[in-house]
Short mmCIF file of C-alpha atoms in Angstrom, two decimals:
data_model
loop_
_atom_site.label_atom_id
_atom_site.label_comp_id
_atom_site.label_asym_id
_atom_site.label_seq_id
_atom_site.Cartn_x
_atom_site.Cartn_y
_atom_site.Cartn_z
CA MET A 1 -54.55 2.78 34.40
CA THR A 2 -56.70 5.85 33.81
CA THR A 3 -60.49 6.19 33.34
CA THR A 4 -62.59 8.38 31.12
CA THR A 5 -65.91 9.62 32.62
CA SER A 6 -69.12 9.95 30.62
CA SER A 7 -72.59 11.12 31.72
CA SER A 8 -73.97 7.65 31.14
CA VAL A 9 -71.12 5.08 31.33
CA SER A 10 -67.66 4.78 32.81
CA SER A 11 -65.36 2.26 31.10
CA PRO A 12 -61.65 1.55 31.79
CA VAL A 13 -59.19 2.12 28.91
CA PRO A 14 -55.82 0.40 29.38
CA VAL A 15 -52.67 2.40 28.65
CA SER A 16 -49.42 0.59 27.80
CA ILE A 17 -46.73 0.57 30.42
CA VAL A 18 -43.85 2.86 29.52
CA ASP A 19 -40.61 0.94 28.95
CA PRO A 20 -37.77 1.76 31.37
CA PRO A 21 -34.78 3.62 29.87
CA GLN A 22 -33.05 1.27 27.46
CA GLY A 23 -29.65 2.85 28.24
CA ARG A 24 -29.60 1.20 31.66
CA ARG A 25 -30.78 -2.06 30.08
CA LEU A 26 -27.93 -1.83 27.57
CA LEU A 27 -25.36 -1.48 30.34
CA ALA A 28 -26.89 -4.41 32.16
CA VAL A 29 -26.73 -6.54 29.02
CA MET A 30 -23.10 -5.55 28.47
CA ARG A 31 -22.15 -6.43 32.06
CA GLN A 32 -23.87 -9.78 31.81
CA GLU A 33 -22.32 -10.44 28.42
CA CYS A 34 -18.88 -9.67 29.81
CA ARG A 35 -19.38 -12.14 32.64
CA LEU A 36 -20.58 -14.83 30.26
CA MET A 37 -17.77 -14.30 27.77
CA LEU A 38 -15.07 -14.21 30.43
CA ALA A 39 -16.28 -17.62 31.54
CA GLU A 40 -16.24 -18.87 27.95
CA ARG A 41 -13.03 -20.55 26.83
CA THR A 42 -13.73 -19.72 23.19
CA LEU A 43 -13.32 -16.02 23.91
CA TRP A 44 -9.97 -16.53 25.58
CA ALA A 45 -8.76 -18.71 22.71
CA VAL A 46 -9.95 -16.26 20.04
CA GLY A 47 -8.64 -13.23 21.92
CA LEU A 48 -5.23 -14.79 22.54
CA LEU A 49 -4.94 -15.99 18.96
CA PHE A 50 -5.81 -12.56 17.60
CA LEU A 51 -3.39 -10.84 19.98
CA LEU A 52 -0.58 -13.16 18.89
CA LEU A 53 -1.37 -12.59 15.21
CA VAL A 54 -1.38 -8.81 15.66
CA ALA A 55 1.86 -8.88 17.66
CA TYR A 56 3.62 -11.09 15.13
CA ALA A 57 2.37 -9.04 12.18
CA LEU A 58 3.48 -5.79 13.82
CA GLY A 59 6.85 -7.26 14.71
CA ASN A 60 7.33 -8.48 11.15
CA GLY A 61 6.34 -5.10 9.77
CA LEU A 62 8.75 -3.27 12.07
CA LEU A 63 11.53 -5.71 11.18
CA GLN A 64 10.97 -5.31 7.44
CA THR A 65 10.80 -1.52 7.53
CA ALA A 66 13.83 -1.24 9.82
CA SER A 67 15.82 -3.48 7.47
CA ARG A 68 14.78 -1.39 4.47
CA ASP A 69 15.60 1.85 6.30
CA ARG A 70 19.09 0.58 7.13
CA ALA A 71 19.67 -0.54 3.56
CA GLN A 72 18.54 2.82 2.17
CA ALA A 73 20.71 4.71 4.65
CA ALA A 74 23.70 2.60 3.57
CA VAL A 75 22.98 3.28 -0.11
CA ALA A 76 22.67 7.04 0.49
CA GLN A 77 25.91 7.08 2.48
CA ALA A 78 27.69 5.09 -0.24
CA ASP A 79 26.51 7.65 -2.81
CA ARG A 80 27.91 10.50 -0.73
CA ASP A 81 31.22 8.71 -0.12
CA THR A 82 31.60 7.82 -3.81
CA ARG A 83 30.89 11.37 -4.93
CA ALA A 84 33.39 12.76 -2.40
CA ALA A 85 36.05 10.28 -3.56
CA GLN A 86 35.41 11.19 -7.22
CA ARG A 87 35.75 14.86 -6.45
CA ALA A 88 38.99 14.28 -4.57
CA LEU A 89 40.34 12.24 -7.50
CA LEU A 90 39.42 15.00 -9.95
CA GLU A 91 41.23 17.57 -7.83
CA SER A 92 44.29 15.29 -7.80
CA ILE A 93 44.12 14.86 -11.59
CA LEU A 94 43.92 18.61 -12.13
CA ALA A 95 46.81 19.09 -9.70
CA GLY A 96 48.90 16.61 -11.67
CA THR A 97 49.27 14.12 -8.81
CA ALA A 98 47.05 11.42 -10.36
CA GLN A 99 46.12 10.16 -13.80
CA PRO A 100 42.68 9.03 -14.94
CA THR A 101 41.85 5.70 -16.51
CA PRO A 102 39.28 5.04 -19.25
CA PHE A 103 36.93 3.56 -16.63
CA GLU A 104 37.55 5.98 -13.74
CA ASN A 105 37.75 9.55 -14.93
CA PRO A 106 35.62 12.03 -12.97
CA ALA A 107 36.48 14.74 -15.50
CA ASP A 108 34.72 12.75 -18.23
CA PRO A 109 30.98 13.63 -18.27
CA SER A 110 30.16 10.37 -20.08
CA ARG A 111 31.66 8.39 -17.18
CA MET A 112 29.99 10.49 -14.50
CA ALA A 113 26.66 10.16 -16.30
CA SER A 114 26.98 6.36 -16.39
CA GLY A 115 27.08 3.79 -13.60
CA TYR A 116 30.43 5.15 -12.42
CA GLY A 117 28.83 8.37 -11.22
CA GLY A 118 25.18 7.33 -10.98
CA HIS A 119 23.11 8.27 -7.94
CA HIS A 120 20.11 6.60 -6.32
CA ALA A 121 16.54 7.83 -6.16
CA ILE A 122 15.17 6.55 -2.85
CA LEU A 123 11.57 6.23 -1.64
CA PRO A 124 11.63 6.69 2.16
CA THR A 125 9.42 4.65 4.45
CA ALA A 126 6.34 6.44 5.79
CA PRO A 127 5.68 6.57 9.56
CA LEU A 128 2.86 4.01 9.24
CA GLY A 129 4.86 1.74 6.95
CA PRO A 130 4.97 -1.27 9.34
CA VAL A 131 1.17 -1.72 9.41
CA ALA A 132 0.90 -2.49 5.69
CA LEU A 133 3.99 -3.50 3.72
CA GLY A 134 1.89 -3.45 0.55
CA GLN A 135 3.89 -2.67 -2.59
CA SER A 136 7.17 -2.31 -0.70
CA ASP A 137 8.10 -5.98 -1.05
CA LEU A 138 6.97 -6.13 -4.69
CA TYR A 139 8.32 -2.95 -6.21
CA PRO A 140 11.79 -1.44 -5.68
CA SER A 141 12.09 1.50 -3.32
CA GLN A 142 15.30 2.73 -4.95
CA PHE A 143 16.71 3.15 -8.46
CA LYS A 144 20.26 3.94 -9.50
CA VAL A 145 19.78 6.72 -12.03
CA THR A 146 22.24 6.93 -14.92
CA ASN A 147 22.14 8.03 -18.54
CA GLN A 148 20.86 4.57 -19.50
CA SER A 149 17.34 4.19 -20.80
CA ARG A 150 14.93 4.07 -17.90
CA VAL A 151 13.56 0.78 -19.18
CA VAL A 152 16.95 -0.65 -18.17
CA PHE A 153 17.58 0.79 -14.71
CA MET A 154 13.97 1.01 -13.57
CA ASN A 155 13.06 -2.47 -14.86
CA PRO A 156 9.26 -1.88 -14.95
CA SER A 157 7.36 -4.11 -12.60
CA ASP A 158 4.88 -6.78 -13.60
CA ILE A 159 3.06 -5.32 -16.58
CA GLU A 160 0.58 -8.16 -16.86
CA SER A 161 -0.83 -7.76 -13.33
CA PRO A 162 -0.76 -4.16 -12.09
CA TRP A 163 -2.81 -4.78 -8.96
CA HIS A 164 -0.99 -7.08 -6.50
CA LEU A 165 -3.85 -7.03 -4.05
CA LEU A 166 -3.58 -8.80 -0.70
CA SER A 167 -0.20 -10.38 -1.34
CA GLY A 168 3.26 -10.17 0.10
CA HIS A 169 4.66 -10.43 3.61
CA PHE A 170 2.58 -11.30 6.66
CA ASP A 171 1.68 -7.87 8.00
CA LEU A 172 -1.05 -6.23 10.04
CA ALA A 173 -3.09 -5.37 6.95
CA PHE A 174 -3.18 -9.07 6.08
CA VAL A 175 -4.38 -9.98 9.58
CA ILE A 176 -7.13 -7.35 9.52
CA VAL A 177 -8.31 -7.86 5.95
CA TYR A 178 -8.12 -11.65 5.81
CA LEU A 179 -8.34 -13.05 9.32
CA LEU A 180 -10.27 -10.51 11.39
CA PRO A 181 -13.60 -11.26 9.62
CA LEU A 182 -13.22 -14.94 10.51
CA LEU A 183 -12.67 -14.07 14.16
CA ILE A 184 -15.74 -11.83 14.06
CA PHE A 185 -17.71 -14.78 12.72
CA ALA A 186 -16.40 -17.01 15.51
CA LEU A 187 -17.72 -14.58 18.11
CA GLY A 188 -20.98 -13.61 16.43
CA TYR A 189 -22.33 -16.33 14.17
CA ASN A 190 -24.75 -17.45 16.93
CA LEU A 191 -25.49 -14.00 18.30
CA LEU A 192 -29.24 -14.64 18.52
CA SER A 193 -29.57 -18.21 17.32
CA ALA A 194 -27.80 -19.65 20.38
CA GLU A 195 -30.15 -17.81 22.75
CA ARG A 196 -33.16 -19.05 20.79
CA GLU A 197 -31.89 -22.62 20.55
CA ASN A 198 -31.21 -22.68 24.31
CA GLY A 199 -34.66 -21.29 25.06
CA THR A 200 -33.33 -18.21 26.86
CA LEU A 201 -34.30 -15.63 24.22
CA ARG A 202 -38.01 -15.81 25.04
CA LEU A 203 -37.18 -15.43 28.74
CA LEU A 204 -34.97 -12.40 28.12
CA LEU A 205 -37.53 -10.65 25.94
CA SER A 206 -40.28 -11.28 28.49
CA GLN A 207 -38.48 -8.64 30.53
CA PRO A 208 -38.69 -4.93 29.61
CA LEU A 209 -35.81 -5.43 27.17
CA ARG A 210 -35.91 -4.72 23.46
CA LEU A 211 -34.33 -7.09 20.99
CA ARG A 212 -32.29 -4.22 19.54
CA THR A 213 -30.90 -3.40 22.98
CA LEU A 214 -29.90 -7.02 23.49
CA LEU A 215 -28.15 -7.07 20.12
CA ALA A 216 -26.38 -3.76 20.77
CA GLY A 217 -25.02 -5.00 24.09
CA LYS A 218 -23.71 -8.22 22.59
CA LEU A 219 -22.13 -6.41 19.64
CA THR A 220 -20.44 -3.77 21.77
CA VAL A 221 -18.67 -6.31 23.96
CA ARG A 222 -17.53 -8.43 21.03
CA ALA A 223 -16.33 -5.41 19.06
CA ALA A 224 -14.30 -4.19 22.04
CA VAL A 225 -12.60 -7.58 22.33
CA LEU A 226 -11.31 -7.33 18.74
CA LEU A 227 -10.81 -3.59 18.33
CA GLY A 228 -8.49 -3.42 21.33
CA PRO A 229 -5.72 -5.53 19.76
CA ALA A 230 -6.54 -4.35 16.22
CA VAL A 231 -6.35 -0.61 16.94
CA LEU A 232 -4.99 0.25 20.40
CA LEU A 233 -1.97 -2.09 20.31
CA PRO A 234 -0.73 -0.96 16.87
CA VAL A 235 -1.23 2.71 17.78
CA ALA A 236 0.79 2.29 20.98
CA VAL A 237 3.56 0.41 19.17
CA LEU A 238 3.79 2.98 16.36
CA LEU A 239 3.92 5.84 18.85
CA VAL A 240 6.88 4.22 20.59
CA ALA A 241 8.77 2.46 17.77
CA ARG A 242 8.19 4.89 14.88
CA GLN A 243 7.61 8.14 16.79
CA ALA A 244 4.51 8.65 14.68
CA GLY A 245 3.00 11.16 17.09
CA LEU A 246 -0.62 12.16 17.40
CA ALA A 247 -0.23 15.55 15.75
CA GLY A 248 0.65 16.66 12.23
CA SER A 249 0.43 14.46 9.14
CA PRO A 250 1.60 11.24 10.84
CA GLY A 251 -0.93 11.74 13.62
CA ALA A 252 -3.75 12.40 11.14
CA ALA A 253 -2.80 9.27 9.20
CA LEU A 254 -2.86 7.28 12.44
CA TRP A 255 -6.35 8.51 13.32
CA TRP A 256 -7.64 7.78 9.84
CA TRP A 257 -6.14 4.30 9.99
CA ALA A 258 -7.98 3.65 13.26
CA LEU A 259 -11.22 4.90 11.67
CA LEU A 260 -10.69 2.69 8.64
CA VAL A 261 -10.15 -0.41 10.77
CA GLY A 262 -13.23 0.48 12.80
CA ALA A 263 -15.34 0.89 9.66
CA TYR A 264 -14.10 -2.45 8.33
CA VAL A 265 -14.95 -4.19 11.61
CA LEU A 266 -18.36 -2.50 11.59
CA PHE A 267 -19.12 -3.88 8.12
CA TRP A 268 -18.50 -7.48 9.17
CA PHE A 269 -20.47 -7.08 12.39
CA ALA A 270 -23.31 -5.58 10.34
CA LEU A 271 -23.21 -8.67 8.15
CA VAL A 272 -23.29 -10.88 11.24
CA VAL A 273 -26.36 -9.04 12.57
CA ALA A 274 -28.13 -9.20 9.21
CA VAL A 275 -27.54 -12.95 8.93
CA ASN A 276 -28.71 -13.54 12.51
CA ALA A 277 -31.80 -11.44 11.90
CA PHE A 278 -33.16 -13.99 9.43
CA GLY A 279 -33.64 -16.43 12.27
CA ALA A 280 -31.76 -19.41 10.86
CA SER A 281 -29.88 -21.95 12.95
CA SER A 282 -26.34 -21.39 14.19
CA ALA A 283 -24.94 -23.89 11.68
CA THR A 284 -26.70 -22.14 8.79
CA ASN A 285 -25.46 -18.75 9.98
CA ALA A 286 -21.88 -20.01 10.09
CA MET A 287 -22.11 -21.47 6.59
CA VAL A 288 -23.62 -18.29 5.12
CA LEU A 289 -20.97 -16.09 6.73
CA VAL A 290 -18.07 -18.23 5.51
CA ILE A 291 -19.49 -18.20 1.98
CA ALA A 292 -19.80 -14.41 2.18
CA TRP A 293 -16.16 -14.18 3.32
CA VAL A 294 -14.97 -16.31 0.41
CA LEU A 295 -16.94 -14.25 -2.10
CA LEU A 296 -16.05 -10.79 -0.74
CA VAL A 297 -12.44 -11.38 0.30
CA LEU A 298 -11.14 -13.99 -2.14
CA VAL A 299 -13.33 -14.14 -5.23
CA ALA A 300 -14.39 -10.51 -5.78
CA PRO A 301 -10.85 -9.02 -5.95
CA VAL A 302 -9.72 -11.69 -8.39
CA LEU A 303 -12.75 -11.23 -10.64
CA LEU A 304 -12.29 -7.46 -10.51
CA ASN A 305 -8.65 -7.79 -11.50
CA LEU A 306 -9.53 -10.09 -14.40
CA ALA A 307 -12.32 -7.81 -15.58
CA VAL A 308 -10.08 -4.73 -15.55
CA THR A 309 -7.29 -6.60 -17.34
CA GLN A 310 -9.74 -7.60 -20.06
CA ALA A 311 -11.25 -4.13 -20.31
CA SER A 312 -7.90 -2.33 -20.38
CA PRO A 313 -5.09 -4.77 -21.27
CA ALA A 314 -1.56 -3.53 -20.69
CA PRO A 315 1.20 -3.90 -23.28
CA SER A 316 3.02 -7.21 -23.09
CA ARG A 317 6.23 -7.21 -21.10
CA THR A 318 7.69 -9.67 -23.58
CA GLU A 319 6.85 -7.31 -26.41
CA LEU A 320 8.55 -4.42 -24.64
CA ALA A 321 11.69 -6.46 -23.90
CA THR A 322 11.85 -7.67 -27.49
CA ARG A 323 11.49 -4.14 -28.81
CA GLN A 324 14.28 -2.97 -26.52
CA ARG A 325 16.64 -5.72 -27.70
CA ILE A 326 15.98 -4.94 -31.36
CA VAL A 327 16.57 -1.20 -30.90
CA THR A 328 19.73 -1.85 -28.88
CA ALA A 329 21.13 -4.25 -31.47
CA GLU A 330 20.50 -1.77 -34.29
CA ALA A 331 22.18 1.05 -32.35
CA MET A 332 25.20 -1.15 -31.56
CA LYS A 333 25.66 -1.88 -35.26
CA ARG A 334 25.65 1.83 -36.07
CA HIS A 335 28.30 2.55 -33.43
CA ALA A 336 30.37 -0.62 -33.80
CA ASP A 337 33.52 1.40 -34.60
CA LEU A 338 33.35 3.25 -31.30
CA MET A 339 32.58 0.09 -29.34
CA SER A 340 35.66 -1.63 -30.77
CA THR A 341 38.03 0.93 -29.19
CA ASP A 342 37.52 -0.57 -25.73
CA TYR A 343 41.15 -0.70 -24.62
CA ARG A 344 42.81 1.92 -26.84
CA HIS A 345 43.19 4.31 -23.92
CA VAL A 346 44.35 1.76 -21.37
CA GLY A 347 47.77 2.75 -20.01
CA ARG A 348 47.56 6.14 -21.69
CA GLY A 349 45.95 8.16 -18.92
CA ALA A 350 47.79 11.32 -19.92
CA ILE A 351 45.61 11.83 -23.00
CA LEU A 352 42.49 11.67 -20.81
CA VAL A 353 43.59 14.57 -18.62
CA PRO A 354 41.42 17.70 -19.24
CA ARG A 355 43.06 20.45 -21.31
CA ASP A 356 41.60 23.91 -21.85
CA GLY A 357 38.25 22.80 -20.43
CA LYS A 358 37.94 19.89 -22.85
CA VAL A 359 38.39 16.16 -22.32
CA GLU A 360 38.90 13.25 -24.67
CA ILE A 361 36.14 10.71 -24.20
CA ALA A 362 37.07 7.05 -24.59
CA GLY A 363 35.46 5.48 -27.63
CA ARG A 364 33.49 2.80 -25.78
CA ALA A 365 32.13 5.33 -23.28
CA LEU A 366 31.04 7.59 -26.13
CA GLY A 367 29.52 4.63 -27.98
CA ASN A 368 27.55 3.55 -24.90
CA TYR A 369 26.26 7.10 -24.47
CA LEU A 370 25.05 7.30 -28.07
CA ILE A 371 23.48 3.84 -27.93
CA GLU A 372 21.56 4.59 -24.71
CA LYS A 373 20.43 7.93 -26.11
CA GLU A 374 19.00 6.30 -29.23
CA VAL A 375 17.39 3.45 -27.26
CA ASP A 376 15.76 5.93 -24.90
CA GLU A 377 14.29 7.94 -27.75
CA ALA A 378 13.10 4.86 -29.66
CA ILE A 379 11.53 3.10 -26.70
CA LYS A 380 9.86 6.18 -25.21
CA PRO A 381 6.55 5.76 -27.11
CA GLU A 382 6.28 2.18 -25.84
CA LEU A 383 6.93 3.28 -22.26
CA ASP A 384 4.45 6.13 -22.53
CA ARG A 385 1.82 3.70 -23.83
CA PHE A 386 2.51 1.34 -20.95
CA ASP A 387 2.32 4.15 -18.37
CA ALA A 388 -0.98 5.41 -19.78
CA GLN A 389 -2.47 1.93 -19.90
CA GLN A 390 -1.38 1.10 -16.37
CA ALA A 391 -2.78 4.39 -15.09
CA GLY A 392 -6.07 3.57 -16.80
CA GLN A 393 -6.16 0.19 -15.08
CA GLN A 394 -5.61 1.79 -11.69
CA VAL A 395 -8.45 4.24 -12.32
CA LEU A 396 -10.80 1.38 -13.15
CA LEU A 397 -9.73 -0.59 -10.11
CA ALA A 398 -10.23 2.39 -7.81
CA ARG A 399 -13.65 3.06 -9.34
CA PHE A 400 -15.00 -0.46 -8.92
CA SER A 401 -13.08 -1.67 -5.85
CA ALA A 402 -16.20 -1.05 -3.74
CA VAL A 403 -17.49 -4.46 -4.85
CA SER A 404 -15.12 -5.91 -2.26
CA PRO A 405 -14.86 -4.37 1.22
CA ALA A 406 -11.57 -6.24 1.58
CA ALA A 407 -10.18 -4.40 -1.45
CA VAL A 408 -11.42 -1.07 -0.13
CA ALA A 409 -9.87 -1.62 3.30
CA TYR A 410 -6.57 -2.88 1.91
CA GLU A 411 -6.16 -0.03 -0.55
CA GLY A 412 -7.00 2.49 2.18
CA MET A 413 -4.52 0.96 4.62
CA THR A 414 -1.68 0.86 2.11
CA ALA A 415 -2.39 4.46 1.13
CA LEU A 416 -2.12 5.58 4.77
CA ALA A 417 0.99 3.42 5.28
CA GLY A 418 2.67 4.91 2.21
CA THR A 419 2.97 1.54 0.46
CA GLY A 420 0.09 1.82 -1.98
CA THR A 421 0.05 2.00 -5.75
CA ARG A 422 -0.43 5.76 -5.88
CA ARG A 423 2.65 6.59 -3.79
CA GLN A 424 4.70 4.07 -5.78
CA ALA A 425 3.51 5.66 -9.02
CA ARG A 426 4.43 9.08 -7.61
CA PHE A 427 7.92 7.81 -6.79
CA GLU A 428 8.40 6.40 -10.27
CA ALA A 429 7.18 9.65 -11.83
CA GLN A 430 9.65 11.65 -9.73
CA THR A 431 12.41 9.21 -10.66
CA ILE A 432 11.61 9.70 -14.36
CA ALA A 433 11.76 13.48 -13.87
CA TYR A 434 15.10 13.09 -12.07
CA HIS A 435 16.37 10.95 -14.95
CA GLU A 436 15.44 13.69 -17.42
CA ALA A 437 17.22 16.32 -15.29
CA TRP A 438 20.26 14.03 -15.11
CA LYS A 439 20.41 13.76 -18.90
CA ARG A 440 19.87 17.51 -19.36
CA PHE A 441 22.89 18.17 -17.16
CA PHE A 442 25.30 15.68 -18.72
CA SER A 443 24.25 15.36 -22.38
CA PRO A 444 25.32 18.86 -23.53
CA ARG A 445 28.69 18.39 -21.79
CA ILE A 446 29.23 15.02 -23.46
CA ASP A 447 28.28 16.37 -26.90
CA ALA A 448 30.64 19.34 -26.47
CA ARG A 449 33.40 17.23 -24.82
CA ASP A 450 33.42 19.66 -21.89
CA ALA A 451 35.45 18.49 -18.91
CA LEU A 452 33.89 18.55 -15.47
CA VAL A 453 35.53 20.66 -12.78
CA PRO A 454 35.18 20.22 -8.99
CA ALA A 455 32.89 23.24 -8.66
CA GLU A 456 30.34 21.59 -10.97
CA PHE A 457 29.94 18.61 -8.65
CA ASP A 458 27.67 20.72 -6.45
CA ARG A 459 25.40 21.35 -9.45
CA ILE A 460 24.96 17.70 -10.42
CA PRO A 461 21.22 16.95 -9.97
CA ALA A 462 20.26 15.25 -6.72
CA PHE A 463 17.04 13.38 -6.05
CA ALA A 464 14.73 14.96 -3.48
CA TRP A 465 11.57 13.02 -2.67
CA GLN A 466 8.41 15.14 -2.61
CA GLU A 467 5.86 13.53 -0.29
CA GLU A 468 2.21 13.18 -1.20
CA PRO A 469 -0.02 16.04 -0.01
CA ALA A 470 -1.52 15.07 3.33
CA GLY A 471 -4.97 16.11 2.14
CA LEU A 472 -4.78 13.67 -0.77
CA VAL A 473 -4.01 10.76 1.55
CA ARG A 474 -6.74 11.73 4.00
CA GLY A 475 -9.18 12.12 1.12
CA GLN A 476 -8.53 8.57 -0.09
CA ALA A 477 -8.93 7.29 3.47
CA ALA A 478 -12.21 9.20 3.87
CA ILE A 479 -13.55 7.70 0.65
CA ALA A 480 -12.59 4.22 1.86
CA VAL A 481 -14.33 4.79 5.20
CA MET A 482 -17.49 5.95 3.44
CA GLN A 483 -17.38 2.96 1.07
CA LEU A 484 -17.43 0.72 4.14
CA LEU A 485 -19.98 2.69 6.16
CA VAL A 486 -22.62 2.82 3.41
CA PRO A 487 -22.99 -0.97 3.01
CA SER A 488 -22.78 -1.33 6.79
CA LEU A 489 -25.77 0.98 7.23
CA LEU A 490 -27.65 -0.89 4.53
CA LEU A 491 -27.01 -4.19 6.30
CA PHE A 492 -28.12 -2.74 9.63
CA GLY A 493 -31.25 -1.43 7.90
CA LEU A 494 -31.94 -4.89 6.50
CA ALA A 495 -31.40 -6.37 9.95
CA ALA A 496 -33.81 -3.86 11.54
CA TRP A 497 -36.48 -4.74 8.99
CA ARG A 498 -36.07 -8.46 9.61
CA LEU A 499 -35.96 -8.09 13.41
CA ARG A 500 -39.47 -6.66 13.35
CA ARG A 501 -40.59 -10.07 12.07
CA PHE A 502 -38.19 -12.07 14.21
CA SER A 503 -39.69 -15.10 15.92
CA VAL A 504 -38.35 -16.09 19.32
CA ALA A 505 -39.96 -19.53 19.11
#
């Protein structure tokens, strides 16, 4: 206490005691909270359950990606072996030691352009693939490219529902997006209400301890309990099992994934704090949080999907299939004469041997080529309309996905894991380009009846996957992180405003 002296009167003026550093108080709260939680069976149950869920989800993701990698490696090897065998057969035919058949003639460009010589376009698994299987179990990761119409060999995925959000195998993204908020609620629904109901909150705040410091200590301990299994365990497993590394593009994706999970956890903890700040009972807090989870995780994505479908409806898959059948039937009628010569060349391999750089093409093979060419040209406007409409839907979904933090987190995780809609669309676009290059190589040779020679096998187009630019992936992750941080800060601001009026009684 200090005094102010006057010539006539001296009166004491009280000065408020300066609070001790809140940093030391925060550490003390955290130590005490750790002791209390370690003695609490609920923490052990929640922590063990979450650890088991994360371990199982990671194991399932690794199993699925390893199985897909093995299957793709087998397909690629089969393509190489088949091409080598076809080249060897062609060399034998030209040497006069073997004769072709109407169905196996590597000198015939119509046969090599069809399923006999078709090659696969393969979408490789990204280093972070196991954390979010995403589209990988819904859309094909490989297509056998031939001279058929792409509507046949690509078999466009579900046209009616372009956004398969939060569905598929049990993976780490499912655990984090769906289940982690519930575990956060289990640890934080009574963050302040329990202390007030037990009568200890008034006692704690009678000490030189701010309410915000108490909340920060409780939140930090609870967040560490969940972020350890959610972030550190997956990072360690990916470093060992997938050789993701901490440098380069895989390392950057790993860091951004950790940031995204942290931002998602922060949002739900911010919601917990905001609900607690209103001073309701523990039961009321739990009910409000569960309702919020249902609305934000289950209802909002479905309503968003329905709204986008209504605003930008895609062409009907049934309509597309019907159109394809009609066009195919009309083309088959026009080329019925060629299609009826199915077995005319059977047993007459000598006439299929190349002569003077030309080859006789079996009637059915030529008919199939002409039919597929006409179908491709006739159906192209329908496919272009579908592609444009689906792209428009994805733009709308990306624009308004912020209404659901679950949607934001899921889309960001699948983008980093390489299983999102954008990478799948990129793969399909590259497959379409490969299909066009395939037709450009074979169509002129079929029309001119030019025979293939072994040297041309090296010039047959091969699919080479071009990965997404790393900056594009990081940009989408950064946007997702910001879309989670902004509402988190707003919730913390709401909580700070309410805490100023908080009653400890």
